[in-house]
Coordinates of C-alpha atoms in Angstrom, one line a residue:
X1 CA 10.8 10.2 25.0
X2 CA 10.1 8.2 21.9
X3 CA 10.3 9.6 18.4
X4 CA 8.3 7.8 15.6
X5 CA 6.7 8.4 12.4
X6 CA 3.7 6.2 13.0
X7 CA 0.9 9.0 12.3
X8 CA -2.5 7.6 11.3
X9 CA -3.1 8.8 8.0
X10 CA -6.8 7.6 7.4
X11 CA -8.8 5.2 9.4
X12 CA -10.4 2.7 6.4
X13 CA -11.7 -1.0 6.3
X14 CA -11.4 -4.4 4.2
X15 CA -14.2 -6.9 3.6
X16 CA -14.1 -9.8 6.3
X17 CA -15.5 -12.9 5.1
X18 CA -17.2 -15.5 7.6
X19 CA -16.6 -18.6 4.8
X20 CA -18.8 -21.0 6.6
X21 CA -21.6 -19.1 7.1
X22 CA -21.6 -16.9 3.8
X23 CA -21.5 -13.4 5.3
X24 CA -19.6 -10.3 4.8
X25 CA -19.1 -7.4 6.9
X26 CA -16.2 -4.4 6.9
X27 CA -13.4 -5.1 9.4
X28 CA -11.9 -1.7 10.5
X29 CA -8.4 -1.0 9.9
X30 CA -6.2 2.1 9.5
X31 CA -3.8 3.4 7.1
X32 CA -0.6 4.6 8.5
X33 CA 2.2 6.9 7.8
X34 CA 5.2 5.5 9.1
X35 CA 9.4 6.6 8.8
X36 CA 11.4 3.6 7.7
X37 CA 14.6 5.3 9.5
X38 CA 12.9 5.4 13.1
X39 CA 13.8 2.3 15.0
X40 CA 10.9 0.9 15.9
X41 CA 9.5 1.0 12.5
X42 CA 12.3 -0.3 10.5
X43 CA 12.2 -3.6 13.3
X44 CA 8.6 -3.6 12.3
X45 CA 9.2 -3.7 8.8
X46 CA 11.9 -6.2 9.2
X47 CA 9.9 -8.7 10.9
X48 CA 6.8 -7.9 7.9
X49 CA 9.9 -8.7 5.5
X50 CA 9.9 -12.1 6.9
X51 CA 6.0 -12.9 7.2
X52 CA 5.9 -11.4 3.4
X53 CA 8.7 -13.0 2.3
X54 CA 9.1 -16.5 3.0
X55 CA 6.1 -17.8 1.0
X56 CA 4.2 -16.6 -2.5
X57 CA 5.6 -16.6 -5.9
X58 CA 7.1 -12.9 -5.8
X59 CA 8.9 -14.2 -2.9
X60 CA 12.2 -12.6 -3.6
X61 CA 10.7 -9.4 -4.8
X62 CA 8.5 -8.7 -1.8
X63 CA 12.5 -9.0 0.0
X64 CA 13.6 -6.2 -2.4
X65 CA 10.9 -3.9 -2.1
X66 CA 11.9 -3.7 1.5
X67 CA 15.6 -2.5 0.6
X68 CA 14.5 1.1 1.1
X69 CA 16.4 4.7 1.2
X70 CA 15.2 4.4 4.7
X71 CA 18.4 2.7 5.9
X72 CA 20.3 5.7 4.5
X73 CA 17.5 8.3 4.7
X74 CA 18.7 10.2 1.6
X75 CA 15.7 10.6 -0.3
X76 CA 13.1 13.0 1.7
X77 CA 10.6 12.6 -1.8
X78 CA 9.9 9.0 -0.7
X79 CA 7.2 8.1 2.1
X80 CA 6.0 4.8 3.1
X81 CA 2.6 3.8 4.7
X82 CA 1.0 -0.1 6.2
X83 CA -2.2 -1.0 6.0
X84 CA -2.9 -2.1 9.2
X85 CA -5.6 -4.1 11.3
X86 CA -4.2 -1.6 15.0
X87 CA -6.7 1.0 15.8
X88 CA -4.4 2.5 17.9
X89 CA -0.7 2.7 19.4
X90 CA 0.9 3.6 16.3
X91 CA 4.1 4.0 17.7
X92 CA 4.5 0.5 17.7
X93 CA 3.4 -1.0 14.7
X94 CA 2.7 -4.9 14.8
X95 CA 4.3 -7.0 12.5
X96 CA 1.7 -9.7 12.3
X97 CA -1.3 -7.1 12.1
X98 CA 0.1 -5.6 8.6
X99 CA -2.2 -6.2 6.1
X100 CA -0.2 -4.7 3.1
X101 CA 3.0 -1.8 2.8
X102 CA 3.2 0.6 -0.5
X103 CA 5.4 3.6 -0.6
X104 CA 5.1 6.5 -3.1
X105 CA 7.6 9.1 -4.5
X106 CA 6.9 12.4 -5.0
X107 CA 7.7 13.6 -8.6
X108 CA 6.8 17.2 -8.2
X109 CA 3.8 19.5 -6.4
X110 CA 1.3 17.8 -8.9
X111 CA 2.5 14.1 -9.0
X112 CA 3.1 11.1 -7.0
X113 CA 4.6 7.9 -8.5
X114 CA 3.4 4.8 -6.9
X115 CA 7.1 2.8 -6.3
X116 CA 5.3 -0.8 -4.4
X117 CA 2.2 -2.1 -3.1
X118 CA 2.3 -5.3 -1.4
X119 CA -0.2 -7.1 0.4
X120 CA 0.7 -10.1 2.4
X121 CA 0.5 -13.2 0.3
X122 CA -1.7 -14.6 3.1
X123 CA -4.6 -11.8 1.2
X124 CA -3.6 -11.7 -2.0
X125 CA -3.8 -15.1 -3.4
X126 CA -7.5 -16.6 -3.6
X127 CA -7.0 -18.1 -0.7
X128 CA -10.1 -20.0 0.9
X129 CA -8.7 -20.1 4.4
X130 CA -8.5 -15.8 3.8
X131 CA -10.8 -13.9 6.1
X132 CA -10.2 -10.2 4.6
X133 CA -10.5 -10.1 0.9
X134 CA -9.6 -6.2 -1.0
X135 CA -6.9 -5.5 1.2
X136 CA -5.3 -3.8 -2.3
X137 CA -8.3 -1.8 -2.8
X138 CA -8.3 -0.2 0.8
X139 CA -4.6 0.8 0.4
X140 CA -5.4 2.7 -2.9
X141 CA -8.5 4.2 -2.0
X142 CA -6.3 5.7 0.8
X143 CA -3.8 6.3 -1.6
X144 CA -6.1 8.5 -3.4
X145 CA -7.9 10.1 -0.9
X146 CA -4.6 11.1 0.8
X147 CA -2.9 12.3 -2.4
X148 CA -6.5 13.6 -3.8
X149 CA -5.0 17.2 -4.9
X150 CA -2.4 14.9 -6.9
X151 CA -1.8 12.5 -9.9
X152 CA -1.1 9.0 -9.2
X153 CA 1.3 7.5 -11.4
X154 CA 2.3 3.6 -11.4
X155 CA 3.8 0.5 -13.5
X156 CA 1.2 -1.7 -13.4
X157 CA 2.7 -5.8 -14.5
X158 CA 0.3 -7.0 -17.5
X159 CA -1.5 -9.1 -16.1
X160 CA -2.8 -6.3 -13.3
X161 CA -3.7 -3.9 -16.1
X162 CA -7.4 -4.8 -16.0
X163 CA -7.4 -4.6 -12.1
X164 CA -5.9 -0.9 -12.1
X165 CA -8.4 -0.1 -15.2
X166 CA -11.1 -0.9 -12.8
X167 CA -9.7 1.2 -10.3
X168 CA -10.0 3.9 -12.1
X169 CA -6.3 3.9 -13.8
X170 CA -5.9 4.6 -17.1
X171 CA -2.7 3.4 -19.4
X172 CA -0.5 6.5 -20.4
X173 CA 1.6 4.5 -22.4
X174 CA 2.5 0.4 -23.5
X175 CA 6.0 -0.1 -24.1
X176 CA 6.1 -2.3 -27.4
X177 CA 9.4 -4.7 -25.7
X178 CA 7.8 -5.3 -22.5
X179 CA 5.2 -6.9 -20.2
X180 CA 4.4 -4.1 -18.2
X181 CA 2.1 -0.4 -18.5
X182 CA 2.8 2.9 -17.4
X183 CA -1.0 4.3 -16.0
X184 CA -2.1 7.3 -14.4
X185 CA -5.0 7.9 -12.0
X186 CA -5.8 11.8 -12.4
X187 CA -8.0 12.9 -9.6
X188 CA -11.4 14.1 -10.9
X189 CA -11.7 17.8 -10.4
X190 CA -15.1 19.1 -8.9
X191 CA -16.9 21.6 -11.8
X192 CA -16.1 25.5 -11.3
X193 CA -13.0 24.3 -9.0
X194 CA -10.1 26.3 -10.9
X195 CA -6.7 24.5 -10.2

């Protein structure tokens, strides 16, 4: 018997871009749920450590964001999800079909703090030999969708603050010594819906 953690959360999609010919079209992919403590996982995530890691400018930051409680699974508030180009098989996740890994704390029954996101470098970086472009976007429209009864919290870097703004993220405060913003995304509540 195999124990995981790999539960599709959402199935979703990024743009994939045919370069050459100047056409667009959504590539499926899924957003999944998976337990940093289960074997097969935490080999999977170790092998997307490397492919993250060795290149980009955040370089050794993408390595610590992957220095999780799930080693010593202490803290039951955290859970971790990969945006992924696998349909299917979730049990085994595959390293080099990870699009992008966030993981999210839960603050209390009405709030989630947003800890990472990372896309793979490969995606992120205007790069013209990239054939999926808003990897980010998918990963925090499932983000919102799966935490829609919820606020989303996050410390957004300064220069992402305009990319979270057009998210639909809005800055609850600006620390006057430093770089960064705290901003919330408060899920829109339908009219004559009493929470």
């Amino acid at each position: 018997m195999i124990s995981f953690k790999g539960n599709l959360v959402s199935p979703t999609s990024v743009i994939q871009d045919y370069n050459f010919i100047a056409i667009t079209a959504n590539h499926p992919t899924s957003f999944v749920e998976i337990d940093p403590g289960d074997k097969f996982d935490k080999k999977a995530l170790n092998v997307v450590k490397y492919i993250f890691g060795s290149r980009g400018q955040d370089a050794a930051l993408i390595s610590d964001i992957f220095e999780y409680e799930g080693q010593s699974t202490n803290n039951r508030n955290s859970r971790y999800f990969v945006l992924t180009e696998q349909e299917d098989d979730f049990e085994r996740i595959k390293p080099s079909a990870v699009l992008g890994v966030t993981k999210v704390t839960n603050m209390d029954k009405d709030n989630v703090f947003v800890d990472m996101i990372q896309v793979n470098p490969f995606y992120v970086f205007n790069n013209p030999y990239s054939h999926l472009k808003r990897c980010g976007s998918s990963i925090l429209q499932s983000l919102k969708d799966t935490f829609s009864d919820k606020t989303l919290w996050l410390h957004s870097p300064k220069n992402l603050i305009n990319y979270f703004q057009r998210k639909g993220f809005e800055i609850a405060d600006l620390p006057a010594n430093k770089g960064d913003a705290l901003m919330k995304f408060k899920q829109k509540i339908p009219s004559g819906v009493i929470k």
